[in-house]
């Protein structure tokens, strides 16, 4: 996965100008997804674009979480109420959609299969 490709996709997704933060988030996302990649070199090369898209989506999700943590939940002025903090939900859905295309080459750390002793 090429960090520059992930960073460029992240810039397009977020239209954010905080370059140092975007670089940090893109780098973290590449690291997170790289740890989960399994498969042959050919399979990974075939899915390079999808991997970069998923890494950028993950970084955008992290950026949305950071921005939401720094903003109020809502603002009320008279009878008008503005609700915030929904961007991360949409970003998470997009990230999960990107992951679906990588199901053959990503290890799923969230699934556990085991037995229960009686």
mmCIF file of N, CA and C in Angstrom:
data_model
loop_
_atom_site.group_PDB
_atom_site.id
_atom_site.type_symbol
_atom_site.label_atom_id
_atom_site.label_comp_id
_atom_site.label_asym_id
_atom_site.label_seq_id
_atom_site.Cartn_x
_atom_site.Cartn_y
_atom_site.Cartn_z
ATOM 1 N N UNK A 1 0.848 -1.166 0.000
ATOM 2 C CA UNK A 1 0.000 0.000 0.000
ATOM 3 C C UNK A 1 0.903 1.241 0.000
ATOM 4 N N UNK A 2 0.624 2.139 -0.879
ATOM 5 C CA UNK A 2 1.442 3.339 -0.995
ATOM 6 C C UNK A 2 0.831 4.458 -0.172
ATOM 7 N N UNK A 3 1.615 4.981 0.750
ATOM 8 C CA UNK A 3 1.151 6.042 1.642
ATOM 9 C C UNK A 3 0.695 7.268 0.856
ATOM 10 N N UNK A 4 1.413 7.637 -0.178
ATOM 11 C CA UNK A 4 1.052 8.833 -0.959
ATOM 12 C C UNK A 4 -0.315 8.661 -1.629
ATOM 13 N N UNK A 5 -0.603 7.465 -2.119
ATOM 14 C CA UNK A 5 -1.908 7.198 -2.725
ATOM 15 C C UNK A 5 -3.012 7.314 -1.688
ATOM 16 N N UNK A 6 -2.781 6.750 -0.510
ATOM 17 C CA UNK A 6 -3.765 6.828 0.573
ATOM 18 C C UNK A 6 -3.976 8.286 0.979
ATOM 19 N N UNK A 7 -2.901 9.029 1.104
ATOM 20 C CA UNK A 7 -2.994 10.435 1.489
ATOM 21 C C UNK A 7 -3.771 11.249 0.448
ATOM 22 N N UNK A 8 -3.515 11.012 -0.830
ATOM 23 C CA UNK A 8 -4.250 11.720 -1.880
ATOM 24 C C UNK A 8 -5.744 11.396 -1.838
ATOM 25 N N UNK A 9 -6.074 10.137 -1.632
ATOM 26 C CA UNK A 9 -7.486 9.750 -1.513
ATOM 27 C C UNK A 9 -8.122 10.398 -0.290
ATOM 28 N N UNK A 10 -7.381 10.454 0.805
ATOM 29 C CA UNK A 10 -7.888 11.067 2.023
ATOM 30 C C UNK A 10 -8.167 12.550 1.807
ATOM 31 N N UNK A 11 -7.275 13.221 1.112
ATOM 32 C CA UNK A 11 -7.503 14.646 0.790
ATOM 33 C C UNK A 11 -8.786 14.826 -0.009
ATOM 34 N N UNK A 12 -9.014 13.955 -0.971
ATOM 35 C CA UNK A 12 -10.228 14.046 -1.785
ATOM 36 C C UNK A 12 -11.484 13.749 -0.957
ATOM 37 N N UNK A 13 -11.401 12.770 -0.097
ATOM 38 C CA UNK A 13 -12.561 12.399 0.724
ATOM 39 C C UNK A 13 -12.949 13.491 1.717
ATOM 40 N N UNK A 14 -11.958 14.137 2.298
ATOM 41 C CA UNK A 14 -12.240 15.051 3.402
ATOM 42 C C UNK A 14 -12.199 16.524 3.025
ATOM 43 N N UNK A 15 -11.506 16.858 1.939
ATOM 44 C CA UNK A 15 -11.298 18.258 1.565
ATOM 45 C C UNK A 15 -10.763 19.068 2.747
ATOM 46 N N UNK A 16 -9.907 18.427 3.527
ATOM 47 C CA UNK A 16 -9.324 19.036 4.726
ATOM 48 C C UNK A 16 -7.934 19.558 4.387
ATOM 49 N N UNK A 17 -7.527 20.651 5.025
ATOM 50 C CA UNK A 17 -6.229 21.251 4.714
ATOM 51 C C UNK A 17 -5.185 21.052 5.812
ATOM 52 N N UNK A 18 -5.499 20.277 6.838
ATOM 53 C CA UNK A 18 -4.536 20.039 7.923
ATOM 54 C C UNK A 18 -3.587 18.915 7.512
ATOM 55 N N UNK A 19 -2.564 19.283 6.737
ATOM 56 C CA UNK A 19 -1.679 18.304 6.112
ATOM 57 C C UNK A 19 -0.982 17.376 7.108
ATOM 58 N N UNK A 20 -0.472 17.916 8.198
ATOM 59 C CA UNK A 20 0.238 17.066 9.159
ATOM 60 C C UNK A 20 -0.705 16.034 9.774
ATOM 61 N N UNK A 21 -1.924 16.447 10.093
ATOM 62 C CA UNK A 21 -2.909 15.529 10.655
ATOM 63 C C UNK A 21 -3.314 14.476 9.632
ATOM 64 N N UNK A 22 -3.530 14.890 8.397
ATOM 65 C CA UNK A 22 -3.896 13.935 7.343
ATOM 66 C C UNK A 22 -2.789 12.919 7.106
ATOM 67 N N UNK A 23 -1.546 13.380 7.113
ATOM 68 C CA UNK A 23 -0.416 12.467 6.930
ATOM 69 C C UNK A 23 -0.341 11.463 8.080
ATOM 70 N N UNK A 24 -0.522 11.940 9.291
ATOM 71 C CA UNK A 24 -0.509 11.054 10.461
ATOM 72 C C UNK A 24 -1.615 10.009 10.379
ATOM 73 N N UNK A 25 -2.819 10.445 10.061
ATOM 74 C CA UNK A 25 -3.956 9.524 9.976
ATOM 75 C C UNK A 25 -3.787 8.534 8.830
ATOM 76 N N UNK A 26 -3.279 8.997 7.695
ATOM 77 C CA UNK A 26 -3.054 8.102 6.558
ATOM 78 C C UNK A 26 -1.998 7.056 6.904
ATOM 79 N N UNK A 27 -0.940 7.486 7.557
ATOM 80 C CA UNK A 27 0.121 6.561 7.961
ATOM 81 C C UNK A 27 -0.400 5.522 8.951
ATOM 82 N N UNK A 28 -1.179 5.966 9.927
ATOM 83 C CA UNK A 28 -1.771 5.037 10.890
ATOM 84 C C UNK A 28 -2.692 4.033 10.198
ATOM 85 N N UNK A 29 -3.491 4.522 9.249
ATOM 86 C CA UNK A 29 -4.428 3.649 8.539
ATOM 87 C C UNK A 29 -3.693 2.595 7.719
ATOM 88 N N UNK A 30 -2.613 2.996 7.075
ATOM 89 C CA UNK A 30 -1.806 2.031 6.314
ATOM 90 C C UNK A 30 -1.260 0.962 7.258
ATOM 91 N N UNK A 31 -0.795 1.380 8.417
ATOM 92 C CA UNK A 31 -0.279 0.419 9.396
ATOM 93 C C UNK A 31 -1.350 -0.539 9.898
ATOM 94 N N UNK A 32 -2.519 -0.020 10.192
ATOM 95 C CA UNK A 32 -3.618 -0.857 10.704
ATOM 96 C C UNK A 32 -4.017 -1.902 9.670
ATOM 97 N N UNK A 33 -4.210 -1.473 8.431
ATOM 98 C CA UNK A 33 -4.633 -2.430 7.406
ATOM 99 C C UNK A 33 -3.512 -3.380 7.010
ATOM 100 N N UNK A 34 -2.277 -2.889 6.993
ATOM 101 C CA UNK A 34 -1.146 -3.750 6.623
ATOM 102 C C UNK A 34 -1.001 -4.923 7.580
ATOM 103 N N UNK A 35 -1.304 -4.702 8.849
ATOM 104 C CA UNK A 35 -1.222 -5.783 9.841
ATOM 105 C C UNK A 35 -2.272 -6.862 9.600
ATOM 106 N N UNK A 36 -3.353 -6.520 8.937
ATOM 107 C CA UNK A 36 -4.444 -7.468 8.708
ATOM 108 C C UNK A 36 -4.354 -8.187 7.367
ATOM 109 N N UNK A 37 -3.454 -7.753 6.492
ATOM 110 C CA UNK A 37 -3.371 -8.321 5.149
ATOM 111 C C UNK A 37 -2.757 -9.712 5.193
ATOM 112 N N UNK A 38 -3.446 -10.636 4.564
ATOM 113 C CA UNK A 38 -2.945 -12.001 4.374
ATOM 114 C C UNK A 38 -3.196 -12.354 2.910
ATOM 115 N N UNK A 39 -2.469 -13.292 2.400
ATOM 116 C CA UNK A 39 -2.658 -13.693 1.015
ATOM 117 C C UNK A 39 -1.343 -13.658 0.269
ATOM 118 N N UNK A 40 -1.422 -14.095 -0.953
ATOM 119 C CA UNK A 40 -0.223 -14.128 -1.788
ATOM 120 C C UNK A 40 0.100 -12.723 -2.291
ATOM 121 N N UNK A 41 1.309 -12.558 -2.767
ATOM 122 C CA UNK A 41 1.731 -11.266 -3.310
ATOM 123 C C UNK A 41 0.874 -10.876 -4.508
ATOM 124 N N UNK A 42 0.476 -11.858 -5.305
ATOM 125 C CA UNK A 42 -0.367 -11.585 -6.470
ATOM 126 C C UNK A 42 -1.751 -11.100 -6.050
ATOM 127 N N UNK A 43 -2.333 -11.742 -5.039
ATOM 128 C CA UNK A 43 -3.647 -11.327 -4.548
ATOM 129 C C UNK A 43 -3.604 -9.910 -3.986
ATOM 130 N N UNK A 44 -2.550 -9.623 -3.251
ATOM 131 C CA UNK A 44 -2.408 -8.297 -2.645
ATOM 132 C C UNK A 44 -2.207 -7.250 -3.739
ATOM 133 N N UNK A 45 -1.395 -7.554 -4.753
ATOM 134 C CA UNK A 45 -1.169 -6.611 -5.852
ATOM 135 C C UNK A 45 -2.460 -6.344 -6.624
ATOM 136 N N UNK A 46 -3.268 -7.386 -6.794
ATOM 137 C CA UNK A 46 -4.561 -7.235 -7.476
ATOM 138 C C UNK A 46 -5.487 -6.279 -6.743
ATOM 139 N N UNK A 47 -5.404 -6.271 -5.439
ATOM 140 C CA UNK A 47 -6.316 -5.483 -4.607
ATOM 141 C C UNK A 47 -5.683 -4.185 -4.094
ATOM 142 N N UNK A 48 -4.582 -3.750 -4.702
ATOM 143 C CA UNK A 48 -3.865 -2.561 -4.234
ATOM 144 C C UNK A 48 -4.768 -1.329 -4.177
ATOM 145 N N UNK A 49 -5.537 -1.099 -5.231
ATOM 146 C CA UNK A 49 -6.420 0.070 -5.246
ATOM 147 C C UNK A 49 -7.479 -0.023 -4.152
ATOM 148 N N UNK A 50 -8.033 -1.197 -3.974
ATOM 149 C CA UNK A 50 -9.051 -1.388 -2.934
ATOM 150 C C UNK A 50 -8.446 -1.225 -1.544
ATOM 151 N N UNK A 51 -7.222 -1.678 -1.353
ATOM 152 C CA UNK A 51 -6.543 -1.494 -0.072
ATOM 153 C C UNK A 51 -6.311 -0.015 0.228
ATOM 154 N N UNK A 52 -5.874 0.719 -0.767
ATOM 155 C CA UNK A 52 -5.652 2.159 -0.583
ATOM 156 C C UNK A 52 -6.963 2.875 -0.293
ATOM 157 N N UNK A 53 -8.031 2.472 -0.976
ATOM 158 C CA UNK A 53 -9.341 3.077 -0.737
ATOM 159 C C UNK A 53 -9.809 2.797 0.687
ATOM 160 N N UNK A 54 -9.623 1.574 1.152
ATOM 161 C CA UNK A 54 -10.040 1.216 2.512
ATOM 162 C C UNK A 54 -9.200 1.963 3.549
ATOM 163 N N UNK A 55 -7.906 2.102 3.307
ATOM 164 C CA UNK A 55 -7.048 2.829 4.244
ATOM 165 C C UNK A 55 -7.457 4.299 4.309
ATOM 166 N N UNK A 56 -7.751 4.903 3.163
ATOM 167 C CA UNK A 56 -8.193 6.304 3.145
ATOM 168 C C UNK A 56 -9.536 6.444 3.842
ATOM 169 N N UNK A 57 -10.427 5.486 3.644
ATOM 170 C CA UNK A 57 -11.731 5.523 4.312
ATOM 171 C C UNK A 57 -11.578 5.401 5.826
ATOM 172 N N UNK A 58 -10.653 4.539 6.258
ATOM 173 C CA UNK A 58 -10.406 4.390 7.690
ATOM 174 C C UNK A 58 -9.844 5.685 8.275
ATOM 175 N N UNK A 59 -8.919 6.306 7.557
ATOM 176 C CA UNK A 59 -8.337 7.568 8.019
ATOM 177 C C UNK A 59 -9.403 8.668 8.071
ATOM 178 N N UNK A 60 -10.303 8.698 7.088
ATOM 179 C CA UNK A 60 -11.391 9.683 7.086
ATOM 180 C C UNK A 60 -12.324 9.446 8.270
ATOM 181 N N UNK A 61 -12.563 8.191 8.590
ATOM 182 C CA UNK A 61 -13.382 7.845 9.758
ATOM 183 C C UNK A 61 -12.717 8.347 11.043
ATOM 184 N N UNK A 62 -11.424 8.147 11.163
ATOM 185 C CA UNK A 62 -10.697 8.622 12.346
ATOM 186 C C UNK A 62 -10.732 10.151 12.428
ATOM 187 N N UNK A 63 -10.617 10.817 11.288
ATOM 188 C CA UNK A 63 -10.694 12.281 11.258
ATOM 189 C C UNK A 63 -12.074 12.759 11.703
ATOM 190 N N UNK A 64 -13.116 12.083 11.249
ATOM 191 C CA UNK A 64 -14.479 12.445 11.658
ATOM 192 C C UNK A 64 -14.652 12.276 13.166
ATOM 193 N N UNK A 65 -14.101 11.208 13.716
ATOM 194 C CA UNK A 65 -14.182 11.005 15.164
ATOM 195 C C UNK A 65 -13.459 12.113 15.921
ATOM 196 N N UNK A 66 -12.284 12.492 15.436
ATOM 197 C CA UNK A 66 -11.535 13.575 16.081
ATOM 198 C C UNK A 66 -12.295 14.899 16.025
ATOM 199 N N UNK A 67 -12.846 15.209 14.869
ATOM 200 C CA UNK A 67 -13.589 16.457 14.722
ATOM 201 C C UNK A 67 -14.835 16.475 15.597
ATOM 202 N N UNK A 68 -15.515 15.348 15.678
ATOM 203 C CA UNK A 68 -16.718 15.273 16.509
ATOM 204 C C UNK A 68 -16.388 15.391 17.990
ATOM 205 N N UNK A 69 -15.258 14.884 18.386
ATOM 206 C CA UNK A 69 -14.865 14.973 19.796
ATOM 207 C C UNK A 69 -14.617 16.418 20.217
ATOM 208 N N UNK A 70 -14.294 17.267 19.256
ATOM 209 C CA UNK A 70 -13.986 18.665 19.558
ATOM 210 C C UNK A 70 -15.173 19.603 19.347
ATOM 211 N N UNK A 71 -16.292 19.091 18.881
ATOM 212 C CA UNK A 71 -17.437 19.960 18.612
ATOM 213 C C UNK A 71 -18.597 19.607 19.545
ATOM 214 N N UNK A 72 -19.533 20.530 19.710
ATOM 215 C CA UNK A 72 -20.694 20.243 20.569
ATOM 216 C C UNK A 72 -21.620 19.222 19.915
ATOM 217 N N UNK A 73 -22.429 18.553 20.745
ATOM 218 C CA UNK A 73 -23.400 17.594 20.218
ATOM 219 C C UNK A 73 -24.487 18.298 19.418
ATOM 220 N N UNK A 74 -24.916 19.461 19.917
ATOM 221 C CA UNK A 74 -25.962 20.209 19.243
ATOM 222 C C UNK A 74 -25.910 21.663 19.696
ATOM 223 N N UNK A 75 -26.572 22.507 18.909
ATOM 224 C CA UNK A 75 -26.678 23.925 19.229
ATOM 225 C C UNK A 75 -28.141 24.312 19.079
ATOM 226 N N UNK A 76 -28.675 25.029 20.076
ATOM 227 C CA UNK A 76 -30.058 25.470 20.033
ATOM 228 C C UNK A 76 -30.112 26.989 20.098
ATOM 229 N N UNK A 77 -30.892 27.575 19.190
ATOM 230 C CA UNK A 77 -31.120 29.024 19.184
ATOM 231 C C UNK A 77 -32.623 29.243 19.014
ATOM 232 N N UNK A 78 -33.296 29.481 20.115
ATOM 233 C CA UNK A 78 -34.744 29.633 20.057
ATOM 234 C C UNK A 78 -35.396 28.305 19.730
ATOM 235 N N UNK A 79 -36.172 28.276 18.640
ATOM 236 C CA UNK A 79 -36.851 27.045 18.221
ATOM 237 C C UNK A 79 -36.026 26.212 17.243
ATOM 238 N N UNK A 80 -34.858 26.705 16.898
ATOM 239 C CA UNK A 80 -34.019 26.016 15.919
ATOM 240 C C UNK A 80 -32.933 25.235 16.652
ATOM 241 N N UNK A 81 -32.804 23.959 16.282
ATOM 242 C CA UNK A 81 -31.796 23.100 16.899
ATOM 243 C C UNK A 81 -30.988 22.436 15.792
ATOM 244 N N UNK A 82 -29.670 22.527 15.885
ATOM 245 C CA UNK A 82 -28.776 21.889 14.921
ATOM 246 C C UNK A 82 -28.078 20.720 15.604
ATOM 247 N N UNK A 83 -28.182 19.536 15.014
ATOM 248 C CA UNK A 83 -27.559 18.322 15.547
ATOM 249 C C UNK A 83 -26.256 18.056 14.783
ATOM 250 N N UNK A 84 -25.245 17.681 15.501
ATOM 251 C CA UNK A 84 -23.952 17.353 14.906
ATOM 252 C C UNK A 84 -23.623 15.902 15.228
ATOM 253 N N UNK A 85 -22.423 15.521 14.888
ATOM 254 C CA UNK A 85 -21.866 14.217 15.237
ATOM 255 C C UNK A 85 -22.521 13.052 14.504
ATOM 256 N N UNK A 86 -22.824 13.219 13.248
ATOM 257 C CA UNK A 86 -23.296 12.095 12.452
ATOM 258 C C UNK A 86 -22.307 11.729 11.348
ATOM 259 N N UNK A 87 -21.293 12.565 11.163
ATOM 260 C CA UNK A 87 -20.316 12.312 10.105
ATOM 261 C C UNK A 87 -19.537 11.029 10.316
ATOM 262 N N UNK A 88 -19.230 10.708 11.562
ATOM 263 C CA UNK A 88 -18.445 9.499 11.813
ATOM 264 C C UNK A 88 -19.257 8.244 11.509
ATOM 265 N N UNK A 89 -20.560 8.298 11.694
ATOM 266 C CA UNK A 89 -21.405 7.142 11.378
ATOM 267 C C UNK A 89 -21.359 6.871 9.879
ATOM 268 N N UNK A 90 -21.493 7.916 9.103
ATOM 269 C CA UNK A 90 -21.444 7.775 7.651
ATOM 270 C C UNK A 90 -20.054 7.349 7.186
ATOM 271 N N UNK A 91 -19.027 7.890 7.805
ATOM 272 C CA UNK A 91 -17.655 7.520 7.454
ATOM 273 C C UNK A 91 -17.394 6.057 7.788
ATOM 274 N N UNK A 92 -17.929 5.578 8.910
ATOM 275 C CA UNK A 92 -17.762 4.175 9.303
ATOM 276 C C UNK A 92 -18.449 3.245 8.301
ATOM 277 N N UNK A 93 -19.640 3.611 7.865
ATOM 278 C CA UNK A 93 -20.371 2.809 6.876
ATOM 279 C C UNK A 93 -19.562 2.724 5.579
ATOM 280 N N UNK A 94 -19.014 3.840 5.149
ATOM 281 C CA UNK A 94 -18.192 3.852 3.928
ATOM 282 C C UNK A 94 -16.956 2.962 4.090
ATOM 283 N N UNK A 95 -16.307 3.064 5.234
ATOM 284 C CA UNK A 95 -15.131 2.225 5.517
ATOM 285 C C UNK A 95 -15.499 0.745 5.461
ATOM 286 N N UNK A 96 -16.609 0.382 6.073
ATOM 287 C CA UNK A 96 -17.041 -1.018 6.071
ATOM 288 C C UNK A 96 -17.364 -1.508 4.668
ATOM 289 N N UNK A 97 -17.923 -0.637 3.838
ATOM 290 C CA UNK A 97 -18.182 -1.010 2.448
ATOM 291 C C UNK A 97 -16.877 -1.252 1.704
ATOM 292 N N UNK A 98 -15.888 -0.433 1.960
ATOM 293 C CA UNK A 98 -14.572 -0.627 1.332
ATOM 294 C C UNK A 98 -13.949 -1.954 1.766
ATOM 295 N N UNK A 99 -14.156 -2.326 3.011
ATOM 296 C CA UNK A 99 -13.587 -3.587 3.517
ATOM 297 C C UNK A 99 -14.208 -4.812 2.858
ATOM 298 N N UNK A 100 -15.460 -4.718 2.462
ATOM 299 C CA UNK A 100 -16.124 -5.869 1.838
ATOM 300 C C UNK A 100 -15.401 -6.343 0.588
ATOM 301 N N UNK A 101 -14.808 -5.417 -0.131
ATOM 302 C CA UNK A 101 -14.064 -5.794 -1.326
ATOM 303 C C UNK A 101 -12.738 -6.464 -1.033
ATOM 304 N N UNK A 102 -12.345 -6.490 0.225
ATOM 305 C CA UNK A 102 -11.061 -7.065 0.618
ATOM 306 C C UNK A 102 -11.210 -8.326 1.453
ATOM 307 N N UNK A 103 -12.394 -8.885 1.480
ATOM 308 C CA UNK A 103 -12.654 -10.004 2.387
ATOM 309 C C UNK A 103 -11.713 -11.190 2.168
ATOM 310 N N UNK A 104 -11.223 -11.389 0.964
ATOM 311 C CA UNK A 104 -10.341 -12.513 0.694
ATOM 312 C C UNK A 104 -8.911 -12.336 1.179
ATOM 313 N N UNK A 105 -8.499 -11.092 1.432
ATOM 314 C CA UNK A 105 -7.104 -10.881 1.797
ATOM 315 C C UNK A 105 -6.923 -10.204 3.157
ATOM 316 N N UNK A 106 -8.012 -10.004 3.886
ATOM 317 C CA UNK A 106 -7.899 -9.388 5.214
ATOM 318 C C UNK A 106 -8.272 -10.387 6.296
ATOM 319 N N UNK A 107 -7.449 -10.431 7.322
ATOM 320 C CA UNK A 107 -7.745 -11.244 8.497
ATOM 321 C C UNK A 107 -8.801 -10.509 9.323
ATOM 322 N N UNK A 108 -9.797 -11.248 9.788
ATOM 323 C CA UNK A 108 -10.862 -10.652 10.597
ATOM 324 C C UNK A 108 -10.572 -10.939 12.062
ATOM 325 N N UNK A 109 -10.133 -9.906 12.781
ATOM 326 C CA UNK A 109 -9.803 -10.060 14.194
ATOM 327 C C UNK A 109 -11.018 -9.943 15.101
ATOM 328 N N UNK A 110 -12.167 -9.603 14.538
ATOM 329 C CA UNK A 110 -13.352 -9.403 15.367
ATOM 330 C C UNK A 110 -14.186 -10.676 15.499
ATOM 331 N N UNK A 111 -13.905 -11.693 14.706
ATOM 332 C CA UNK A 111 -14.693 -12.924 14.734
ATOM 333 C C UNK A 111 -14.009 -13.952 15.610
ATOM 334 N N UNK A 112 -14.793 -14.577 16.489
ATOM 335 C CA UNK A 112 -14.270 -15.636 17.338
ATOM 336 C C UNK A 112 -15.163 -16.851 17.212
ATOM 337 N N UNK A 113 -14.557 -17.996 17.018
ATOM 338 C CA UNK A 113 -15.301 -19.241 16.956
ATOM 339 C C UNK A 113 -14.711 -20.164 18.008
ATOM 340 N N UNK A 114 -15.505 -20.563 18.939
ATOM 341 C CA UNK A 114 -15.019 -21.434 20.003
ATOM 342 C C UNK A 114 -16.171 -22.230 20.607
ATOM 343 N N UNK A 115 -15.826 -23.132 21.478
ATOM 344 C CA UNK A 115 -16.836 -23.953 22.120
ATOM 345 C C UNK A 115 -17.023 -23.569 23.576
ATOM 346 N N UNK A 116 -18.096 -24.065 24.134
ATOM 347 C CA UNK A 116 -18.402 -23.834 25.536
ATOM 348 C C UNK A 116 -18.466 -25.189 26.231
ATOM 349 N N UNK A 117 -17.753 -25.301 27.324
ATOM 350 C CA UNK A 117 -17.784 -26.571 28.074
ATOM 351 C C UNK A 117 -18.978 -26.584 29.008
ATOM 352 N N UNK A 118 -19.612 -27.693 29.070
ATOM 353 C CA UNK A 118 -20.785 -27.816 29.933
ATOM 354 C C UNK A 118 -20.406 -28.257 31.326
#
